[in-house]
Every structure is written in structure tokens, then in C-alpha cells.
Amino acid sequence: MQSQAERLRALAAGTGSAPTDKAGLRRWLGLVLETHISLPLFTALVLAVIWAVTWHFISVDRAAARAAARSSSQEMIDTYEAQVARNLGAIDQTLRVVKYAVELKGAAAALPALNQKGLLPSGLVFIVAIVDSNGRIVASNPGLTTADVSSQGYFRHHRNNNADRPFVSEVMADAANPEWHLHFSRRLAGTDGHFAGVVVLAVDPAYFTSGYERSRLGERGALGLYGNDGLFRALRTGDKVTWGRGAPQTPNARGDVVANEWDGVRRYTSTRGLHGFALNAVVGLDESEQMAAFEQQRRHHLWMAASGSAALVLFVTLVGLWSWQMSKTRRRIRRAQETFAAASEASLDAFFVMRSICDDKGTIVDFVIEASNTRAEQISGIGKQQLHGQKLCGIVPRYRGNGIFDELAKVAIFGGVHEAEWQSKHPAIGKRWLHRQVVPVEGGVVAIVRDITERKLAEERIRHMAQHDDLTGLPNRSLIRDRLDQAIHHARRRGRCISIAFIDLDGFKLVNDGLGHNAGDELLKVVAQRMAGCMRREDTLGRFGGDEFVIILDDQPDDPMAVAPVLEKIRAAVNEPVLLECQEVQVSCSMGVVMYPRDGADTNTLMMNADAAMYRAKELGKNGFQYYTREMNASVEEKLVLLEGLRSALEGGQFSLLYQPKVDLRSGRMFGVEALIRWQHPVHGMVPPSRFIALAEESGLIIPIGDWILHTACRQAAQWRDAGLPPVTMSVNVSPRQFEEKRLVERVGEALAANGLDAGAVEIEVTEGLIMRDLAQSVGKMAQLKAMGVTLSIDDFGTGYSSLSALKSFPISTLKIDKSFVRDLADNAGSQAIALAVISLGHRLNLRVLAEGVETEQQRRFLLENDCDEMQGYLFSRPVTAGEIAGLLQRQAGLAGAEAPACH
């Protein structure tokens, strides 16, 4: 038992905890009674009731809709059963009448007699026929062609069964009636009781579904007749009547929803067997159509419940937020008051709280400063104690004249927030950029002032960087166009002219590639400074990009020659040597000049025409200037036309290959050919490679064209080989863009494999300028081709700038002397010296040397006497077709062992 002391302690403990529990309970009750807590709880209860009632109504409506659909299905099967039963009864009655008439009057007279008395059904719907015991149709109404139906199922059924019952066939088309029809038939018996034939009534299957009503069955309902064999005799869904499909396997008299076997659609399906016939009627109502009204009502219920719930939730949310905000407002006000002073003192912005001073008419005449922060003291140069109580216009009287006072008064009267920027001239801060934001308060305004000088400077730097070239500091392309637009506007207004010069440096790429990009950049800066020194202050010099510059000479007379002295001065300044990395270099410039408005009325046209004139200056020898003429655009337009045609030339089969033989100088035998492309343009005729290869290179079309050349040349080499002709090496030229393409080696391998050629049957020709564009990559790619077994040769040797140290590392087999040296071999000592040097160099490097463009016997004799190995040119043969090459090879094979064929 517990002692008395223990009981007292327990009682004391219980008595002490009771007030604590009650206090906690009161605290929780207080929280629950708060509007922003109790109201959401009550709302949750109301929402639960709303949705419970909604789902109850939906359930009741769903059950009612399903019951109505089943009832409709059963009602319609009753109607359809009665209709079909009447039709079948009439059909069977007709069969009985015809049978009786045949047995009474014979097959030939039965139908005419019945037809005369109007006892036959309409021939538009029904066909009545009498079949004899051999299966031949002996009579029919309307008339049918005589046919043998002994193989039909209904004939075999009656012949093999004595039962006097009607038989219903499947839907069929036969020789007697090519239309699809359904046969109803009865057995004919002779006087001795033996089988005497069949009476047949044929009807269109659609006859049994003509009672399909869209108003009751809908667009996807089903109405049909099927046999006990499980196959439909007629089935209509919407406008479509079919037969022969699988019918319901299980009878359904209640109209339940089932997925129909014939199309998988869920329908309220009712079936009914037909008395006296092995047939069943079926009616199906599409579930989605029958439940459409319910679904609409269901959506209505859900919409009403959702709308009511949303409105209730929104209302409760707003009331709760209002209650919650009210409970926080007092705390927020206190915190705002406490933190305002600290925040304003720590802010980098100056705060001026000002009260309006009005006259007798209520017009604001001044403002009194009632509060400010330390930053305001720094900006104004007046201590806070002195500042407070001062009138604004007394401190800064100029505000009345510069609009600032009017702005403050407008905000105080009409409200709103006003922001502005201005450059201060106050002696306390100097010329600083300031930003002010003025907001209304009761009885006055608050002005917030911020020093934005650093931001303004940064914006100016950014604007300068966006509109000027980083390297030269000149206006960039964007600013050039903007200034040209402005110049055109001013010139149009004043009736003056503008001269625009488009300048491109000649030889810059050589300096940039030879001395490096740093030297090239330094050259651009020096040239820019020199050109700027030749111009007036109001003129514009800008860098358009790369080594291209643009000059805009404003306010010019209508005389193109007026700018010639300035342009000549610029040309001379650019031509002066420049010392770069202890090496003196010299460049020139080509200039295209246009005049506004003579050569164009807008910026784009003027720049395009100036560019065309600049290219014309380059074509005429560079280091000069050319004025624009309309004819300059003709060549550009021609290039555009060719480029457009080039895009479809490959697909249109407009390209072809010619082949120029390569001949051994000593034996005179042809050992190889070079594949040369030709373009038969549908409008311009034969276009030489010199006019379109550069365009293809610039546009990137050279890749698919080069691939076509490679495959076509390999295919032709394989055809010559398969024809048993002597083997020849097929040489294919590779352009710079092709050579730089990553899949070149792979493409060559694919062409060889596709045509079954050995790698040694193909030679790839590259120019030395192409190789030197990226020496390391070029040598690596040539090494891959050589490893594959493909031979390589350097075309146009002597016209580029490859070094001897680089030449010895090239994995090549042949050097080709450019035709420009071969052309003057007969009488030019310089060309002879170069040819001898190339021949000697090639032999020293164990390479074969081939001379291009050999056209005269003197050229051939000189090359032969100086140990040149091979030649190619018109002296032996022009580029010819594949068939002519085959003829040359055949003649060469016929002369095997004899003297080489004469050159022609």
C-alpha cells in the first residue's frame, strides 16, 4: 500500500500540472479561434460536403443513364425482332407459294402464273429462282442467266436433307447474280417424294438493316442479322453495311455493355433468336454516344463544384490573408519605424523628406526639408541640423528655373513616381551625374538622390566598345552604317553629296601568314593611323572587318574627281614601308569609290556598289582606286546566276568528265589520264572550270562535286579494266576545301571499294599552295593516302611557295611543271632554267617529273633532251571522252612492240 506521504506528493503533483495543461489548452484554443486558422478548417468541412454531394449526384445520373441505355437496347431489339420476323415470314410465305405453284404447274409455268396474279415480290428487291434437281436455274423473276448452282451450299443442303424447312445461306455473289445477296431456299419434292430441286429467293443484305435510324442508333450503333453459325448475314454501323464478320458468341438479352467481337467497340448489345429460322437479330448502342448526355451533365456538376470550391477557397484565402496581415501590420509598423533610421543612414542614397508649402489658393510655392540622412548632408554640403527646416528654393534657387521644382510640385499634387537623371554643378560635389526618384507622401514628397557617375562612365565605355574596333579604336561595322545613315539624311536635307570609299589592303594575308598575327595586328594599327591622318575631322574612317576599311567623306560637291586628291594621299600613305619585328614590309591598297546619290540612295546599295568597285580595282592590278559603274555589278550578277545553276547541276546530270592522256616522253606510250570536269549549262552552254570551280569552292559545293568526280573517274577506270584495255593510272585533282575535309581519305577508300579498284590505279593531284596552308596536317593526310596505296603528285609546281625542307618530307611520287613555264621553253631562257631546275630537283628526290601544256614539237624535244620523264598537252591529245581514250588504248595495244604512236 502507498504511504500517506506518497499519496500527498502524488496529489500535489497532479494539482500543480493542471494549471499548466489548462494554459496550453487555452493557447491552442486561442490559435484555433483566430480567423485565419478557424476559417480554413470550416472551409475544408464545407468543401468535403460539396464534393460528397457532387459525386453522389454523378453516381445517380450514371446509373440512370446506363439503365436508360439498356432499356433502349432492349426496346429496339423488340422492334427489330418484330420487323425482321415479318420480313422473314413474308419471304418464307413467298417460298411456300412458289413451291406450291411449281409442284402444281411445273417449273416453267409457275412464276408467270404467280406474277400474273401479283403473288411475287418486287423484282427491284427480291429475285425468285427455281433450280432443278441438277442444279440448273430453269426459271427466275426477274430473269437471270442460266447458271449451274449445284456447288452452292443451299443446293447441297436441300439435296442431302429431306426436312421441309427454309435454309438461309451466307452472303455471296455467283455466276447467276454477280451482286452480293443472301439466299433463302426451300426443297422441291417430286411426285415420288424424291428431290426435285430448290426454290430460291435472293435479297440484298442491306434489306434487313434498312430500318437503321441515326436518331436512335447514333453514328456508331449496330443493327444486324447473324446465323447460328456465328457469321453475320447483314451488319450496319452508321452508313456502312458489311457481312461475313464474326457475330456475338454469347446471347445477351439484357442489353449489357460488351466489347463487340466484330470491331471491339463497347456497346449496349441485345440479341434475340428468330423463330423458324437459324438466325438471330442484334442491336448495339455505342456506349460513348449513349453516355454523352451523362458526360455533359457530369462535366456540368464537376464545373459547378469546382467553381464553387474555387470561389470559396479564394474568398477564404483573401479573408485569411486580410486577417493575417492585420495581425502583422502592427509589428511591421514598429519594425519599419525602428529600421528606417538605420537603413537610411546606411544607404548610399540621399533621402530628403519634404513638406509642401501652399499659398492661400492652395498652390505649392515651396518645400520645407523635414528629414534627411547623412548621405544627403554630403551631397548638399549642409549639415543635417542646418538642413532641417530649410526651404528648398532657398538652398538651391535655380531649381525654379530648370524644372526640378515643377516636377516635385506635380508629384505632390497628382501622385505617381517620377525619375530623372541630371548632371549636377553643385560646388560641394562638382560635375557629377545624379539620379533622382520622387515619390508622394502625405503632405509632401520624398526625394531619393543617387550618385550614378560611375555607371554613366561604364555605360559610355560599353557603348564605345560596342561601336568601335578593339584593335584600331576606329568605328566598327555597326557604327559605320549608323554614321552613313546620318550622313545620307543630312546630305538629302542640304542637297549635297557623299563619297564612300571601300578599302582593302593588298598583300596583308602574306604578312599575316608569314610574320604572324601579332605583326598583322600591328600593321593594321599603323595603316589605320596613317589613313586617319589624311582626313578631315568631320570625315569618318572605320574598320569594316579583317583588312577592310571604309571612309565616309561628308558634304562633297557633285564631282567624283573632287575626292581623288584625298584618295591618292591615302594610297601613298598606305604604300609607305612599315617596320615589323625588325623587318621592313610594304603593302598597298585597292579602293572602290561611290557617290551618294548617284550610285545609290541607301546604305546597303552604296556599300554593295563600293565593294564591287573595290574588287574591280583589284582585278585591274591593285594599288589604286576605281569609281563605281553599273557594269561592275554585271559580273557579280553573272556569278550569282552561275551559283544558282551550280546548286542543281549535280542532280540535273549536267556535269561530265573528259580525260587528257599522260605520255611517257621516251617511249611515247600513254600510261595515265587526268580526269577533267566540264559543265553543260542549259542556258549558257559549256561553262569552263575556270568560271565555276572557284564558286563551288567558296560555296562549299565542291565537296559533293569532288565526290562525284572521284566516283565517276574510278567507275570509268574499272570499265576500261573490265573491257580488257591496258591499265592506266587515273589522276583526280583535289581542291583546297576537299583536302581540308576530314573524310577525304575515307571518301577515296569508299570510291575504290565501290568500283573494285586497286589503290595504285588512282593518283591524287594537289597544288603546292594547298599543301602549305597547313603543312603538318597536309603531310599527315598525304601519308594516310600513301599508306592506302594511292599515289600523289604536286600540280602546278613552281607557282607556289613551298620550301625545299618541306618538299623533301612530302610523300609524293611526281612533280608537275606548270604550263606557264612550259609555254615559253622554246625562246625564254628564264623558263628553260626553271624547267631544268625542277627536273633536276625531282630526280634528286627520286620523283618523276611531268610537264603540263606541251603543245609544240620544240617543247617536247627540249624536255626529252633534258631527261623530263612525262608530258601532257595538246601535242599528244586534247581532253577527250572516255570512248576516245578507249580507242587510243586499243590502238596502243595493237602497236605493242612497235614504235610509239606519233604525236598529233
XYZ file of C-alpha atoms in Angstrom, residues 73-385:
313
model
C -31.326 -1.507 -76.428
C -33.999 -3.993 -75.296
C -36.786 -1.854 -76.745
C -35.011 -1.633 -80.062
C -34.288 -5.373 -80.216
C -38.011 -5.998 -79.654
C -38.867 -3.644 -82.512
C -36.156 -5.027 -84.773
C -37.108 -8.637 -83.986
C -40.735 -7.959 -84.938
C -39.685 -6.204 -88.149
C -37.277 -8.969 -89.194
C -39.787 -11.654 -88.221
C -42.382 -10.054 -90.521
C -39.864 -9.850 -93.340
C -38.720 -13.443 -92.867
C -42.352 -14.604 -92.639
C -43.139 -12.869 -95.906
C -40.023 -14.385 -97.500
C -40.949 -17.873 -96.294
C -44.545 -17.374 -97.416
C -43.266 -16.463 -100.881
C -41.083 -19.608 -100.897
C -44.086 -21.750 -99.960
C -46.297 -20.187 -102.633
C -43.640 -20.680 -105.322
C -43.036 -24.245 -104.162
C -46.743 -24.990 -104.317
C -47.040 -23.463 -107.784
C -44.046 -25.462 -109.062
C -45.393 -28.712 -107.693
C -48.811 -27.857 -109.182
C -47.957 -26.378 -112.599
C -44.336 -27.201 -113.137
C -41.212 -25.051 -113.066
C -41.752 -23.317 -116.393
C -45.312 -22.108 -115.733
C -45.184 -21.431 -112.036
C -43.503 -17.997 -111.971
C -45.518 -16.485 -114.880
C -48.757 -17.616 -113.238
C -47.797 -16.153 -109.874
C -46.535 -12.961 -111.445
C -49.805 -12.587 -113.369
C -51.743 -12.787 -110.137
C -49.390 -10.399 -108.324
C -48.171 -13.057 -105.876
C -44.459 -12.464 -106.465
C -42.491 -9.846 -104.510
C -40.973 -6.765 -106.172
C -38.183 -7.614 -108.570
C -36.331 -4.486 -107.502
C -35.594 -6.039 -104.102
C -36.110 -9.789 -104.422
C -35.029 -12.316 -107.025
C -37.065 -15.580 -107.158
C -35.463 -18.536 -108.894
C -36.319 -22.193 -109.465
C -33.452 -24.696 -109.632
C -33.929 -28.204 -110.983
C -32.516 -31.348 -109.449
C -29.306 -30.966 -111.464
C -28.574 -27.520 -110.058
C -29.552 -25.526 -113.172
C -31.647 -22.353 -112.871
C -34.724 -23.099 -115.016
C -36.814 -20.022 -114.169
C -36.377 -16.709 -112.384
C -38.049 -13.349 -111.733
C -36.568 -11.036 -112.761
C -34.789 -13.096 -115.357
C -31.286 -14.419 -114.581
C -28.742 -16.017 -116.825
C -28.834 -19.795 -116.851
C -26.214 -20.981 -114.425
C -25.170 -24.071 -112.551
C -25.586 -23.683 -108.767
C -25.105 -27.314 -107.844
C -21.939 -26.394 -105.913
C -23.722 -23.829 -103.737
C -24.259 -24.657 -100.080
C -28.034 -24.194 -100.093
C -28.436 -26.609 -103.049
C -26.295 -29.270 -101.409
C -28.185 -28.801 -98.121
C -31.625 -29.465 -99.653
C -30.346 -32.292 -101.840
C -28.891 -34.065 -98.838
C -31.744 -33.309 -96.374
C -35.444 -34.169 -96.643
C -36.508 -31.652 -93.957
C -39.157 -29.226 -95.140
C -37.570 -26.182 -93.515
C -36.214 -22.968 -95.024
C -32.433 -22.621 -95.363
C -30.518 -19.339 -95.118
C -27.177 -19.189 -96.925
C -24.168 -16.937 -96.348
C -23.890 -13.699 -98.355
C -22.408 -14.491 -101.749
C -22.039 -13.460 -105.358
C -22.297 -16.171 -108.035
C -22.412 -16.601 -111.782
C -26.178 -16.126 -111.899
C -26.128 -12.906 -109.874
C -22.777 -11.031 -109.540
C -24.232 -8.706 -106.884
C -23.798 -9.657 -103.216
C -27.020 -11.303 -101.994
C -28.453 -13.598 -99.366
C -30.306 -16.832 -100.385
C -33.486 -18.112 -98.679
C -34.475 -21.528 -100.091
C -36.858 -24.488 -99.716
C -36.689 -28.007 -101.058
C -38.796 -29.154 -104.039
C -40.042 -32.749 -104.000
C -41.292 -34.779 -106.920
C -44.445 -36.870 -107.019
C -42.437 -39.773 -105.752
C -41.086 -37.693 -102.863
C -37.566 -37.543 -104.223
C -35.507 -34.353 -104.518
C -36.719 -32.300 -107.460
C -34.851 -29.043 -106.986
C -34.852 -25.875 -104.940
C -36.955 -22.727 -104.733
C -34.649 -19.733 -104.031
C -35.372 -16.135 -103.006
C -32.306 -13.829 -103.148
C -32.248 -10.478 -101.400
C -29.653 -7.701 -100.798
C -28.248 -7.969 -97.217
C -28.913 -4.247 -96.748
C -32.676 -5.027 -96.896
C -32.501 -6.316 -93.317
C -30.711 -3.201 -91.983
C -32.757 -0.539 -93.777
C -34.503 0.263 -90.517
C -31.295 1.812 -89.112
C -32.262 5.212 -87.620
C -29.458 7.618 -86.670
C -31.770 9.442 -84.284
C -31.955 6.289 -82.157
C -28.877 4.244 -83.032
C -26.409 7.122 -83.453
C -23.328 7.176 -85.717
C -21.669 4.083 -84.196
C -24.659 1.942 -83.339
C -25.094 -1.556 -84.757
C -28.073 -3.305 -86.361
C -27.649 -6.757 -87.769
C -28.687 -10.309 -88.538
C -26.423 -13.289 -87.977
C -26.766 -17.023 -88.289
C -26.337 -19.787 -85.786
C -23.012 -20.482 -87.489
C -21.670 -17.291 -85.861
C -21.386 -15.216 -89.080
C -23.228 -12.009 -89.912
C -25.647 -12.050 -92.832
C -26.001 -8.264 -92.557
C -24.484 -5.694 -90.199
C -24.891 -1.923 -90.415
C -22.907 0.614 -88.443
C -23.645 4.202 -89.439
C -23.724 4.200 -93.276
C -21.581 1.090 -93.661
C -23.201 -2.306 -94.337
C -20.990 -5.398 -94.038
C -21.388 -9.147 -93.746
C -19.344 -12.229 -93.045
C -17.856 -10.957 -89.778
C -17.834 -12.892 -86.523
C -21.046 -12.417 -84.508
C -21.591 -12.415 -80.702
C -20.678 -15.783 -79.222
C -22.921 -15.430 -76.173
C -26.572 -14.297 -76.404
C -27.291 -11.132 -74.448
C -30.951 -10.425 -73.730
C -30.431 -7.716 -71.068
C -28.632 -5.137 -73.181
C -25.385 -5.162 -71.161
C -22.273 -3.318 -72.286
C -19.860 -5.608 -74.123
C -16.918 -5.051 -76.441
C -18.306 -6.317 -79.763
C -16.308 -9.085 -81.413
C -16.512 -7.563 -84.895
C -14.924 -4.160 -84.201
C -14.036 -4.036 -80.495
C -16.393 -1.076 -79.802
C -18.173 -1.153 -76.440
C -21.949 -1.175 -76.991
C -25.137 -1.885 -75.078
C -25.835 -5.061 -77.047
C -29.071 -7.106 -77.185
C -29.538 -10.275 -79.218
C -32.674 -12.277 -79.996
C -33.173 -15.598 -81.812
C -35.723 -15.648 -84.659
C -38.381 -18.396 -84.622
C -38.380 -20.743 -87.573
C -35.010 -19.596 -88.919
C -31.443 -20.320 -87.837
C -30.980 -16.538 -87.482
C -30.514 -14.059 -84.675
C -31.135 -10.315 -84.508
C -28.689 -7.985 -82.776
C -28.915 -4.315 -81.770
C -25.992 -2.354 -80.307
C -25.907 1.182 -78.919
C -22.473 2.787 -78.679
C -21.571 3.363 -75.047
C -19.864 6.728 -75.654
C -22.854 8.063 -77.634
C -25.404 6.809 -75.115
C -23.430 8.251 -72.216
C -22.697 11.588 -73.955
C -25.568 13.396 -72.243
C -24.463 11.973 -68.908
C -20.862 13.031 -69.538
C -22.033 16.556 -70.329
C -24.113 16.616 -67.153
C -21.167 15.138 -65.240
C -18.877 17.892 -66.510
C -21.508 20.429 -65.526
C -21.659 19.018 -61.995
C -17.867 18.992 -61.732
C -17.627 22.516 -63.148
C -20.199 23.810 -60.672
C -18.469 22.065 -57.784
C -15.024 23.242 -58.904
C -16.237 26.811 -59.468
C -17.933 26.935 -56.113
C -14.898 25.400 -54.426
C -12.538 27.847 -56.148
C -14.713 30.825 -55.242
C -14.953 29.606 -51.658
C -11.208 28.974 -51.443
C -10.470 32.368 -52.980
C -12.815 34.122 -50.586
C -11.420 32.284 -47.577
C -7.854 32.937 -48.777
C -8.497 36.661 -49.118
C -10.210 36.875 -45.724
C -7.476 34.780 -44.139
C -4.730 36.885 -45.700
C -6.504 40.043 -44.568
C -6.753 38.667 -41.022
C -3.146 37.507 -41.079
C -1.935 40.808 -42.457
C -3.893 42.730 -39.834
C -2.173 40.749 -37.091
C 1.195 41.505 -38.630
C 0.631 45.130 -39.509
C 1.269 46.496 -36.054
C 4.515 44.522 -35.733
C 5.608 45.602 -39.188
C 4.949 49.255 -38.447
C 7.040 49.084 -35.332
C 9.861 47.319 -37.139
C 9.672 49.802 -40.030
C 9.955 52.702 -37.695
C 12.904 51.139 -35.939
C 14.754 50.146 -39.086
C 14.047 53.225 -41.213
C 16.549 55.363 -39.417
C 19.271 52.692 -39.533
C 18.553 51.844 -43.187
C 18.549 55.440 -44.341
C 21.817 56.141 -42.552
C 23.489 53.066 -44.066
C 22.154 53.768 -47.575
C 24.337 55.191 -50.330
C 21.304 57.193 -51.492
C 20.419 60.597 -50.134
C 16.908 60.935 -48.643
C 15.072 64.262 -48.472
C 11.641 64.240 -46.782
C 9.930 67.498 -47.768
C 6.597 69.044 -46.758
C 4.661 71.213 -49.195
C 4.154 74.936 -48.536
C 0.997 76.342 -50.145
C -0.363 79.852 -50.575
C -3.934 80.979 -49.887
C -5.145 79.486 -53.162
C -3.643 76.053 -52.377
C -0.795 76.424 -54.879
C 2.511 74.881 -53.814
C 5.062 77.654 -53.585
C 7.940 75.813 -51.884
C 9.018 72.781 -49.872
C 10.436 72.547 -46.349
C 13.002 69.828 -45.633
C 11.795 67.924 -42.576
C 14.169 64.921 -42.522
C 17.336 63.693 -44.255
C 20.203 61.258 -43.817
C 23.977 61.540 -43.715
C 24.325 60.987 -47.478
C 22.011 63.980 -48.050
C 24.357 66.061 -45.934
C 27.318 65.023 -48.147
C 25.528 65.790 -51.412
C 24.137 69.148 -50.305
C 27.217 70.233 -48.370
C 24.992 71.361 -45.467
C 24.824 69.687 -42.037
C 21.659 67.837 -41.092
C 20.817 70.178 -38.284
